[in-house]
């Protein structure tokens, strides 16, 4: 190991490890500061934020992994913003704020605050924190919805100086907040980002104090080299070949034309190349991913194939190479709307894994919910007149794997946000979560079954509210692989089981005005199954039936497992007969 | 200072000089602006305020700004804090809930300093063609102010003579038509600079004490004249109820109520009884309602009355909070001018019995916005365009309502077809008067007009108008003018298909699609059967009125072979009534 | 019809509201003779010929054949528009736009007036016709011209018996083909009817402005034609065969033949003459930058002259309310014309303007005028309302016994009484103070007018000389200069007839323009060169008809430019370089940036600049008559003092120590010797005007007898 660290200059392996973990620690401390001082549930509880440190050339060095989706986009956003603003225009104590989707950003809610770190007048690098702000203005509360242009989505922030010499710029801050519904919460979150960066900068200065700038630089370079070498080795382990897969996003919010997606991954020795030629042109609909978002999908996919302990930095990202043609849904150009770009991004991720499945069947899962499942609402407090916004992204069924079921109701791929505790959101907003449950029979059957989808019902007893669904999967559930079946598709229902109010099905991308007493039921899909369901261990099926996740008719019809309801046991004889029948009809079809 | 005598000569000289300063601001603004809306349609105003934020002199091209702008500027300055203003600073603001109106109307305010002392403020307002938000040109059927575009609380756009690049970039980032808007902002800066130079020259000449003293006098002068004019108005309580036809979302009309009390204490306007505010683009801010009342009062006064603080103090308005006449955050306000202008019509309707010779019958009484935008295929730039269309004016006691003009507080020009087609990928296929659209009367209402927009490329079009349910009211037996029609015409394989649009809607245009506006005609005044048959004949000969309508509505038989009135047939018809 | 002038004499005739002024110059000696006859509004040609004959008779040595040319300034075109006495005219436009003239600009002429009326369209709706055709903004054909629809329209026009037809099709400024074909069809069917095509008259975009200009051109053409024909006949009857030239609104002259074809270019012929006179005077004395101030009985007109040329504008409307302030293209109360007009501001402040106290207790002057009948109170013709002339009289600035050279005694007591009753008492002022106020308030309005043409166009008034003339101009000029910060004033010889003299010192100017509308970074330079070449060829052609002009024509090239996105152009002289190349373009753009900064306080370096119109003026030089010098006598000003009287001054008290009635010397202008220098306060009288010299100003009499005043 020590010898492999030699790259020109002598690197002390112990010091290397100390510096490496110290850098990661810087990012982690930033994350802690951000989370502790934030106001919104989305940031403080759901952890919809990320922090990172970049060197003076804007190369990513260390990250606090909270949301993988963010990190890939950071990589482009920071250098682009520094270039746009001019590195020379940044002084110690300055911080820029930026969210421009066409300047390296993702959707507008993801706002990055970053600033230079100086040590005795020398630029060391940049600390950055990104938070998904619950509202950034625009067409609907929480700034999500079926929009048709970027201008409808909220405040667009080119790199501008939020903090000047350590002091928040009053006019800029005031102008930003004026666009935002949930002003109190959002100003708290902005301040938390500033705090995180301040903490990060302080720690870095401590580090440089300790090692001196030259050594610091040397070890930073070594960390990048280290990741570079390991990344190359990992890619070399992937079987060479060209892997392709096509798929679609179910609904663009406006037309009945599904959004076609195409991926091609070429693995050749130490290089991996992602090609998205053939994806649909961008739409006047909220399904456009920015280049940075698509990059982040590739980075996530590649990273997921590697050893879990690989530190991610410039040494990794330089190996993420892609072609996402400009003007398509995977590389949208101004003024396309991008708020639902994450829906496309996460579906791309699913496709990438499907494409790679034949090459690495044991590493790959069946399809997951593969949508962000975003729910937002806004409600005005009758007493204070304050405008509250809530945003969350719901979990769904995970895809089954070669050796295990897909977990029920979890986040997937680049998305790893927590759920918002019912008690927390009910204490913040005049509403109720009237149901939060797994959805029976929503799994994709298979030798290993997909995870169950989840249902979350939002009830507004007293006040009118505006509710937005920005999600997908309303045509088809997540596919299974190797004979596994698809999970249940998603449902979005206004006033389910309500006789008083009219029940209606909503689309996966809509804004609805709710009357007092209305309920929106958000039902996410189950994960796809892996392998034929009639190969599933009957005891596993039995466990699912007993726990109420799968009913016995489904067990019989899809898994070929006959349960004796009186004894809660598998009727093995009947099961064998049923399964042989299932198999013969499967083979004949 | 002692109560030194006022020199009437100096008074008149300073008053003219202050007015001139505002006029020069307006010229600088118009000539250096970029957007058709500002440079050609003149959708802007300029004014000078004294150090106590009283309105002193104005160059109003648009009377709607008359009441709103002068309310907004003092509030914006107070919010920012005059103590935070240095020489060369300028603050920008459009906050509807900080005294403003709809978001497109952005004010730029500059303190004027003389020898280091703050002596007043120059301010200019421009309607920017796009301020971001839900649709190109930032007009449309929105439900919250957040959907309408960038909301600008008072911020220092120019600090000590230099534009704050970060703020400017942040503002522009929200805006579709960046190039044009940049030009218009620069023009506003040039305007304020011009105004400040003039003010300083005046003070150099007369000294600061005299400057202040005469400003007081100028305001007092208007006060005296306003008081005298108010005293001449008939006393009484006058009421009317009416409505905005369509809120853009629901079927129900938006009820408006106005009560005007004129007594020894002056004139009071009360809009109690107007509908609660809506999640729909029909909410007027207090400033807009105030502006409607100010316009109405001003229109009843001597035409050369200079308007300043001495006039405004006589405009008393009670508009209950939370109604469409004084909405509260976060109601959308982009269509508030539609409500504002209808209020004006109502005020005149209420006053008609008392002032039958002063007022006019119902006018189009809508702003009638047409906004569109998209990508210009030649430049790749996002273009936005906005204009407001004219309609028929209401008839008066001694004259017909003029055809196809703007009404009340609105006096913006039309955009020349050639200029529009040169700058934007659109074709104006038709622009003409609509025969038979007048409200019949002894004096008839003006004709409405038709304007058709054809799009050779994809575009987004927004109609933000009204009058699609009822035409403008007639007075004293006069009949209402025609209702407005907004139509989408699609050229399909088997011919043209016309689809009626709501008066508040956004439509995606496919190549070849046409949007057709047909604005309402003005209301008539007096019985149509009392109309001079020769006037009816003239209208028929000019093709403004059909022979059939002359017969059925006016009881006049025209002999088209002789180009003359058939007298006996006319007598017969009119006797039959 | 005209024979090239051979003689040494030239005549200028300027028809005003009251008098028709004639001026005759002997180009050999510079001797000037003037004549004044009453105007004959019913048939202006009668007054015209009377003035000419009076001039010819005054110098017995002159034979009609000795005249080189006759230059005429006339308001015949303007009056026919204002009075609605236009020829019956039809209008043809593109299908869908018949109501262009009715809808006009959709705005109201007055903001708060619920009783307003729109100016009636110059062509009634039944004479507006559509033809089926359409061009796009690039001039490409969208719908070809439908010959059948043209034929139908032509037939209907033939039935309606019009004298003129105006044609304005959309985007014809870009491609005149359809318009020309319509024009050919009209000419074939309607011989003798005037046909005006918008692409010929003003090939510039914005359809209503172009249509309005074209309609005016067509509708006044028969009237101008009849008028000029009548004048020519009368001149021939009087034996005058010299060329007849007409003053254009832009300040150049053109042959009568051209005037008949493009009469819209002479709509403001009268007022332009004054500006041209001021320009010529300034230039001849070495002051190329002057502000012209021409104050008569009812109005005052000011304009700005730079480098010897009056500033010219195209934002103008005729027949409307006084042009002031922000009204785009001249407000909504008149009819816009887009031909070049001397950029002058005319306000209702003349000797006859009435002073009054309004309901708020403010002293106001104008806009009402007592005119010539009944005239100011002091005329004793029945006027009861005090005027500016009455105020000047009360202040001692006019001599009651030397008005109009003593022909009309003035009633001082009546003037004082009127000012006391109407102004002084209501305001609690002395009569003198009130009279002073009346003059000061009128001066303020005139200073504002000066500011409009100078500061607002980006010029510093301190860099200019003020030329004061017209009957009332010299009485106010010095005070205006003081207030506007202008350091020098010139009062020309014969200020009352200076305008007519202006007619004799102007060149033949023919305008040509080509619309480009292209960005400086996209234009093909060869196209610019080709267009200028084409304009030059056309200019040479038109030059041939101007018989009086001597030698080869001179070409002035300029480019109208703006930042890409603006709508108002600034005219920039084309760089004087041999080739139109990259350097030429960069100099042009830089000159534009400079001009923009001067005008509006900012420059947008690097922003695309648009070239809108190329303009080429063909100038036929007309030799300037030599002005006659005074004989040097070696005496000083005291020889001209004809007495003393009390004159009221109140301004500049600290410097002068003067306030109130001040004993003031009165000079006879005719006796002032060249080179005389003296200080104010002073009054200088001559038969048709009185010059008021305020304290702290110095008078210098130049070699020609002009008064040069300095502070």
PDB file of C-alpha atoms in Angstrom, chain C residues 428-631:
ATOM      1  CA  UNK C 428     -51.284  92.087  -3.775  1.00  0.00           C
ATOM      2  CA  UNK C 429     -48.431  93.359  -5.927  1.00  0.00           C
ATOM      3  CA  UNK C 430     -47.507  96.704  -7.371  1.00  0.00           C
ATOM      4  CA  UNK C 431     -48.358  97.175 -11.021  1.00  0.00           C
ATOM      5  CA  UNK C 432     -44.683  97.212 -11.973  1.00  0.00           C
ATOM      6  CA  UNK C 433     -43.972  94.059 -10.036  1.00  0.00           C
ATOM      7  CA  UNK C 434     -46.944  92.315 -11.652  1.00  0.00           C
ATOM      8  CA  UNK C 435     -45.857  93.460 -15.086  1.00  0.00           C
ATOM      9  CA  UNK C 436     -42.379  92.248 -14.358  1.00  0.00           C
ATOM     10  CA  UNK C 437     -43.891  88.922 -13.290  1.00  0.00           C
ATOM     11  CA  UNK C 438     -45.802  88.573 -16.522  1.00  0.00           C
ATOM     12  CA  UNK C 439     -42.609  89.000 -18.510  1.00  0.00           C
ATOM     13  CA  UNK C 440     -40.636  86.672 -16.241  1.00  0.00           C
ATOM     14  CA  UNK C 441     -43.226  83.902 -16.412  1.00  0.00           C
ATOM     15  CA  UNK C 442     -43.351  84.130 -20.179  1.00  0.00           C
ATOM     16  CA  UNK C 443     -39.557  84.022 -20.156  1.00  0.00           C
ATOM     17  CA  UNK C 444     -39.598  80.847 -18.052  1.00  0.00           C
ATOM     18  CA  UNK C 445     -41.775  79.099 -20.594  1.00  0.00           C
ATOM     19  CA  UNK C 446     -39.408  80.189 -23.306  1.00  0.00           C
ATOM     20  CA  UNK C 447     -36.375  79.043 -21.321  1.00  0.00           C
ATOM     21  CA  UNK C 448     -38.043  75.650 -21.017  1.00  0.00           C
ATOM     22  CA  UNK C 449     -38.473  75.624 -24.767  1.00  0.00           C
ATOM     23  CA  UNK C 450     -34.785  76.455 -25.174  1.00  0.00           C
ATOM     24  CA  UNK C 451     -33.952  73.615 -22.849  1.00  0.00           C
ATOM     25  CA  UNK C 452     -36.103  71.220 -24.831  1.00  0.00           C
ATOM     26  CA  UNK C 453     -34.142  71.820 -28.006  1.00  0.00           C
ATOM     27  CA  UNK C 454     -30.736  72.000 -26.345  1.00  0.00           C
ATOM     28  CA  UNK C 455     -30.228  70.158 -23.094  1.00  0.00           C
ATOM     29  CA  UNK C 456     -32.696  67.462 -23.978  1.00  0.00           C
ATOM     30  CA  UNK C 457     -30.925  66.780 -27.208  1.00  0.00           C
ATOM     31  CA  UNK C 458     -27.701  66.595 -25.323  1.00  0.00           C
ATOM     32  CA  UNK C 459     -26.345  70.069 -25.983  1.00  0.00           C
ATOM     33  CA  UNK C 460     -25.074  72.487 -23.381  1.00  0.00           C
ATOM     34  CA  UNK C 461     -26.681  75.917 -23.941  1.00  0.00           C
ATOM     35  CA  UNK C 462     -23.513  77.571 -22.669  1.00  0.00           C
ATOM     36  CA  UNK C 463     -21.775  76.528 -25.869  1.00  0.00           C
ATOM     37  CA  UNK C 464     -24.242  78.482 -27.975  1.00  0.00           C
ATOM     38  CA  UNK C 465     -25.054  81.997 -29.002  1.00  0.00           C
ATOM     39  CA  UNK C 466     -28.661  83.105 -28.793  1.00  0.00           C
ATOM     40  CA  UNK C 467     -29.990  84.844 -31.897  1.00  0.00           C
ATOM     41  CA  UNK C 468     -33.039  86.933 -31.021  1.00  0.00           C
ATOM     42  CA  UNK C 469     -35.363  88.211 -33.724  1.00  0.00           C
ATOM     43  CA  UNK C 470     -38.993  88.575 -34.742  1.00  0.00           C
ATOM     44  CA  UNK C 471     -40.879  91.667 -33.620  1.00  0.00           C
ATOM     45  CA  UNK C 472     -40.779  90.783 -29.913  1.00  0.00           C
ATOM     46  CA  UNK C 473     -37.618  88.680 -29.736  1.00  0.00           C
ATOM     47  CA  UNK C 474     -35.069  91.427 -29.012  1.00  0.00           C
ATOM     48  CA  UNK C 475     -37.048  92.620 -25.974  1.00  0.00           C
ATOM     49  CA  UNK C 476     -36.709  89.215 -24.281  1.00  0.00           C
ATOM     50  CA  UNK C 477     -33.533  87.689 -25.670  1.00  0.00           C
ATOM     51  CA  UNK C 478     -31.074  89.008 -23.091  1.00  0.00           C
ATOM     52  CA  UNK C 479     -33.109  87.871 -20.112  1.00  0.00           C
ATOM     53  CA  UNK C 480     -33.608  84.431 -21.652  1.00  0.00           C
ATOM     54  CA  UNK C 481     -29.892  84.115 -22.174  1.00  0.00           C
ATOM     55  CA  UNK C 482     -29.310  85.008 -18.539  1.00  0.00           C
ATOM     56  CA  UNK C 483     -31.735  82.389 -17.322  1.00  0.00           C
ATOM     57  CA  UNK C 484     -30.562  79.652 -19.644  1.00  0.00           C
ATOM     58  CA  UNK C 485     -26.903  80.375 -18.989  1.00  0.00           C
ATOM     59  CA  UNK C 486     -26.155  81.424 -22.544  1.00  0.00           C
ATOM     60  CA  UNK C 487     -23.179  83.788 -22.563  1.00  0.00           C
ATOM     61  CA  UNK C 488     -23.758  85.646 -25.857  1.00  0.00           C
ATOM     62  CA  UNK C 489     -26.684  87.116 -27.730  1.00  0.00           C
ATOM     63  CA  UNK C 490     -26.905  88.328 -31.297  1.00  0.00           C
ATOM     64  CA  UNK C 491     -29.584  90.749 -32.453  1.00  0.00           C
ATOM     65  CA  UNK C 492     -29.374  90.896 -36.251  1.00  0.00           C
ATOM     66  CA  UNK C 493     -29.975  93.864 -38.452  1.00  0.00           C
ATOM     67  CA  UNK C 494     -33.695  94.216 -39.191  1.00  0.00           C
ATOM     68  CA  UNK C 495     -34.871  91.641 -36.642  1.00  0.00           C
ATOM     69  CA  UNK C 496     -38.495  92.057 -37.705  1.00  0.00           C
ATOM     70  CA  UNK C 497     -37.870  90.707 -41.226  1.00  0.00           C
ATOM     71  CA  UNK C 498     -34.907  88.431 -40.533  1.00  0.00           C
ATOM     72  CA  UNK C 499     -36.914  85.349 -41.515  1.00  0.00           C
ATOM     73  CA  UNK C 500     -37.423  86.566 -45.045  1.00  0.00           C
ATOM     74  CA  UNK C 501     -33.727  87.265 -45.274  1.00  0.00           C
ATOM     75  CA  UNK C 502     -33.091  83.688 -44.195  1.00  0.00           C
ATOM     76  CA  UNK C 503     -34.708  82.499 -47.385  1.00  0.00           C
ATOM     77  CA  UNK C 504     -31.924  84.040 -49.393  1.00  0.00           C
ATOM     78  CA  UNK C 505     -29.031  82.411 -47.649  1.00  0.00           C
ATOM     79  CA  UNK C 506     -29.961  78.761 -47.908  1.00  0.00           C
ATOM     80  CA  UNK C 507     -28.822  76.062 -50.277  1.00  0.00           C
ATOM     81  CA  UNK C 508     -30.854  73.736 -52.428  1.00  0.00           C
ATOM     82  CA  UNK C 509     -31.129  70.530 -50.462  1.00  0.00           C
ATOM     83  CA  UNK C 510     -32.614  67.275 -51.690  1.00  0.00           C
ATOM     84  CA  UNK C 511     -32.998  64.432 -49.275  1.00  0.00           C
ATOM     85  CA  UNK C 512     -32.448  60.833 -50.182  1.00  0.00           C
ATOM     86  CA  UNK C 513     -32.555  57.880 -47.850  1.00  0.00           C
ATOM     87  CA  UNK C 514     -32.308  54.125 -47.882  1.00  0.00           C
ATOM     88  CA  UNK C 515     -33.559  51.849 -45.165  1.00  0.00           C
ATOM     89  CA  UNK C 516     -31.096  49.211 -44.010  1.00  0.00           C
ATOM     90  CA  UNK C 517     -32.144  48.052 -40.526  1.00  0.00           C
ATOM     91  CA  UNK C 518     -29.219  45.763 -40.023  1.00  0.00           C
ATOM     92  CA  UNK C 519     -26.741  45.261 -37.230  1.00  0.00           C
ATOM     93  CA  UNK C 520     -23.289  46.722 -37.619  1.00  0.00           C
ATOM     94  CA  UNK C 521     -21.751  43.308 -37.041  1.00  0.00           C
ATOM     95  CA  UNK C 522     -23.899  41.698 -39.715  1.00  0.00           C
ATOM     96  CA  UNK C 523     -24.056  44.255 -42.467  1.00  0.00           C
ATOM     97  CA  UNK C 524     -22.237  43.733 -45.717  1.00  0.00           C
ATOM     98  CA  UNK C 525     -20.067  46.774 -46.148  1.00  0.00           C
ATOM     99  CA  UNK C 526     -20.396  46.555 -49.908  1.00  0.00           C
ATOM    100  CA  UNK C 527     -24.137  47.051 -49.513  1.00  0.00           C
ATOM    101  CA  UNK C 528     -23.615  50.341 -47.718  1.00  0.00           C
ATOM    102  CA  UNK C 529     -21.263  51.500 -50.426  1.00  0.00           C
ATOM    103  CA  UNK C 530     -23.715  50.473 -53.118  1.00  0.00           C
ATOM    104  CA  UNK C 531     -26.645  52.221 -51.447  1.00  0.00           C
ATOM    105  CA  UNK C 532     -24.698  55.445 -51.029  1.00  0.00           C
ATOM    106  CA  UNK C 533     -23.668  55.213 -54.658  1.00  0.00           C
ATOM    107  CA  UNK C 534     -27.282  54.776 -55.718  1.00  0.00           C
ATOM    108  CA  UNK C 535     -28.407  57.741 -53.605  1.00  0.00           C
ATOM    109  CA  UNK C 536     -25.625  59.823 -55.047  1.00  0.00           C
ATOM    110  CA  UNK C 537     -26.705  59.056 -58.606  1.00  0.00           C
ATOM    111  CA  UNK C 538     -30.293  59.982 -57.755  1.00  0.00           C
ATOM    112  CA  UNK C 539     -29.046  63.131 -56.041  1.00  0.00           C
ATOM    113  CA  UNK C 540     -27.102  64.191 -59.122  1.00  0.00           C
ATOM    114  CA  UNK C 541     -30.220  63.680 -61.187  1.00  0.00           C
ATOM    115  CA  UNK C 542     -32.374  65.822 -58.900  1.00  0.00           C
ATOM    116  CA  UNK C 543     -29.660  68.454 -58.756  1.00  0.00           C
ATOM    117  CA  UNK C 544     -30.096  69.082 -62.447  1.00  0.00           C
ATOM    118  CA  UNK C 545     -33.482  70.732 -61.944  1.00  0.00           C
ATOM    119  CA  UNK C 546     -32.147  73.252 -59.447  1.00  0.00           C
ATOM    120  CA  UNK C 547     -31.115  75.922 -61.885  1.00  0.00           C
ATOM    121  CA  UNK C 548     -29.925  78.435 -59.304  1.00  0.00           C
ATOM    122  CA  UNK C 549     -27.409  76.203 -57.696  1.00  0.00           C
ATOM    123  CA  UNK C 550     -23.867  76.735 -58.788  1.00  0.00           C
ATOM    124  CA  UNK C 551     -21.367  74.074 -59.685  1.00  0.00           C
ATOM    125  CA  UNK C 552     -21.280  70.452 -58.699  1.00  0.00           C
ATOM    126  CA  UNK C 553     -23.489  69.214 -55.929  1.00  0.00           C
ATOM    127  CA  UNK C 554     -22.020  68.460 -52.550  1.00  0.00           C
ATOM    128  CA  UNK C 555     -23.109  65.293 -50.778  1.00  0.00           C
ATOM    129  CA  UNK C 556     -23.656  64.981 -47.055  1.00  0.00           C
ATOM    130  CA  UNK C 557     -23.801  61.424 -45.811  1.00  0.00           C
ATOM    131  CA  UNK C 558     -25.115  60.366 -42.490  1.00  0.00           C
ATOM    132  CA  UNK C 559     -26.376  57.222 -40.851  1.00  0.00           C
ATOM    133  CA  UNK C 560     -29.282  56.953 -38.466  1.00  0.00           C
ATOM    134  CA  UNK C 561     -28.378  54.498 -35.764  1.00  0.00           C
ATOM    135  CA  UNK C 562     -29.483  53.083 -32.472  1.00  0.00           C
ATOM    136  CA  UNK C 563     -28.604  50.278 -30.120  1.00  0.00           C
ATOM    137  CA  UNK C 564     -30.111  47.070 -31.332  1.00  0.00           C
ATOM    138  CA  UNK C 565     -33.434  47.014 -29.535  1.00  0.00           C
ATOM    139  CA  UNK C 566     -34.047  50.731 -29.260  1.00  0.00           C
ATOM    140  CA  UNK C 567     -36.532  52.560 -31.459  1.00  0.00           C
ATOM    141  CA  UNK C 568     -35.178  56.060 -31.585  1.00  0.00           C
ATOM    142  CA  UNK C 569     -32.261  56.756 -33.833  1.00  0.00           C
ATOM    143  CA  UNK C 570     -29.486  59.250 -33.511  1.00  0.00           C
ATOM    144  CA  UNK C 571     -28.105  60.629 -36.730  1.00  0.00           C
ATOM    145  CA  UNK C 572     -24.362  60.315 -37.033  1.00  0.00           C
ATOM    146  CA  UNK C 573     -22.310  61.834 -39.842  1.00  0.00           C
ATOM    147  CA  UNK C 574     -20.654  59.139 -41.906  1.00  0.00           C
ATOM    148  CA  UNK C 575     -16.880  58.997 -41.333  1.00  0.00           C
ATOM    149  CA  UNK C 576     -15.001  60.903 -43.953  1.00  0.00           C
ATOM    150  CA  UNK C 577     -12.854  58.059 -45.214  1.00  0.00           C
ATOM    151  CA  UNK C 578     -12.221  57.027 -48.800  1.00  0.00           C
ATOM    152  CA  UNK C 579     -13.422  53.449 -48.352  1.00  0.00           C
ATOM    153  CA  UNK C 580     -16.280  51.880 -46.505  1.00  0.00           C
ATOM    154  CA  UNK C 581     -14.297  49.269 -44.654  1.00  0.00           C
ATOM    155  CA  UNK C 582     -13.847  47.904 -41.170  1.00  0.00           C
ATOM    156  CA  UNK C 583     -12.210  51.109 -40.023  1.00  0.00           C
ATOM    157  CA  UNK C 584     -15.067  53.163 -41.406  1.00  0.00           C
ATOM    158  CA  UNK C 585     -17.521  51.018 -39.498  1.00  0.00           C
ATOM    159  CA  UNK C 586     -15.623  51.142 -36.241  1.00  0.00           C
ATOM    160  CA  UNK C 587     -15.359  54.937 -36.456  1.00  0.00           C
ATOM    161  CA  UNK C 588     -19.055  55.136 -37.196  1.00  0.00           C
ATOM    162  CA  UNK C 589     -19.970  52.962 -34.221  1.00  0.00           C
ATOM    163  CA  UNK C 590     -17.685  54.937 -31.964  1.00  0.00           C
ATOM    164  CA  UNK C 591     -19.244  58.184 -33.135  1.00  0.00           C
ATOM    165  CA  UNK C 592     -22.633  56.710 -32.328  1.00  0.00           C
ATOM    166  CA  UNK C 593     -21.524  55.647 -28.848  1.00  0.00           C
ATOM    167  CA  UNK C 594     -20.321  59.198 -28.246  1.00  0.00           C
ATOM    168  CA  UNK C 595     -23.552  60.695 -29.498  1.00  0.00           C
ATOM    169  CA  UNK C 596     -25.575  58.373 -27.306  1.00  0.00           C
ATOM    170  CA  UNK C 597     -23.592  59.223 -24.232  1.00  0.00           C
ATOM    171  CA  UNK C 598     -24.053  62.907 -24.934  1.00  0.00           C
ATOM    172  CA  UNK C 599     -27.781  62.480 -25.378  1.00  0.00           C
ATOM    173  CA  UNK C 600     -28.690  60.028 -22.654  1.00  0.00           C
ATOM    174  CA  UNK C 601     -25.789  59.811 -20.285  1.00  0.00           C
ATOM    175  CA  UNK C 602     -24.684  56.293 -21.040  1.00  0.00           C
ATOM    176  CA  UNK C 603     -22.953  54.258 -23.670  1.00  0.00           C
ATOM    177  CA  UNK C 604     -23.354  50.537 -24.089  1.00  0.00           C
ATOM    178  CA  UNK C 605     -19.932  49.666 -25.447  1.00  0.00           C
ATOM    179  CA  UNK C 606     -19.868  46.355 -27.192  1.00  0.00           C
ATOM    180  CA  UNK C 607     -23.602  46.146 -27.552  1.00  0.00           C
ATOM    181  CA  UNK C 608     -24.799  45.581 -31.111  1.00  0.00           C
ATOM    182  CA  UNK C 609     -25.576  48.787 -32.962  1.00  0.00           C
ATOM    183  CA  UNK C 610     -28.177  48.910 -35.667  1.00  0.00           C
ATOM    184  CA  UNK C 611     -27.900  50.952 -38.852  1.00  0.00           C
ATOM    185  CA  UNK C 612     -31.421  52.030 -39.668  1.00  0.00           C
ATOM    186  CA  UNK C 613     -31.271  54.521 -42.496  1.00  0.00           C
ATOM    187  CA  UNK C 614     -28.570  55.785 -44.743  1.00  0.00           C
ATOM    188  CA  UNK C 615     -29.166  59.392 -45.573  1.00  0.00           C
ATOM    189  CA  UNK C 616     -27.618  61.378 -48.356  1.00  0.00           C
ATOM    190  CA  UNK C 617     -28.398  65.033 -48.829  1.00  0.00           C
ATOM    191  CA  UNK C 618     -27.535  66.550 -52.148  1.00  0.00           C
ATOM    192  CA  UNK C 619     -26.623  70.151 -51.609  1.00  0.00           C
ATOM    193  CA  UNK C 620     -26.665  72.595 -54.444  1.00  0.00           C
ATOM    194  CA  UNK C 621     -24.643  75.532 -53.202  1.00  0.00           C
ATOM    195  CA  UNK C 622     -26.159  78.911 -53.648  1.00  0.00           C
ATOM    196  CA  UNK C 623     -23.731  81.764 -53.447  1.00  0.00           C
ATOM    197  CA  UNK C 624     -24.294  83.827 -50.319  1.00  0.00           C
ATOM    198  CA  UNK C 625     -25.019  87.485 -50.902  1.00  0.00           C
ATOM    199  CA  UNK C 626     -22.339  89.696 -49.504  1.00  0.00           C
ATOM    200  CA  UNK C 627     -23.684  91.547 -46.477  1.00  0.00           C
ATOM    201  CA  UNK C 628     -23.216  95.246 -46.520  1.00  0.00           C
ATOM    202  CA  UNK C 629     -20.748  96.689 -44.038  1.00  0.00           C
ATOM    203  CA  UNK C 630     -21.391  99.891 -42.166  1.00  0.00           C
ATOM    204  CA  UNK C 631     -19.130 102.722 -42.917  1.00  0.00           C
TER     205      UNK C 631
END
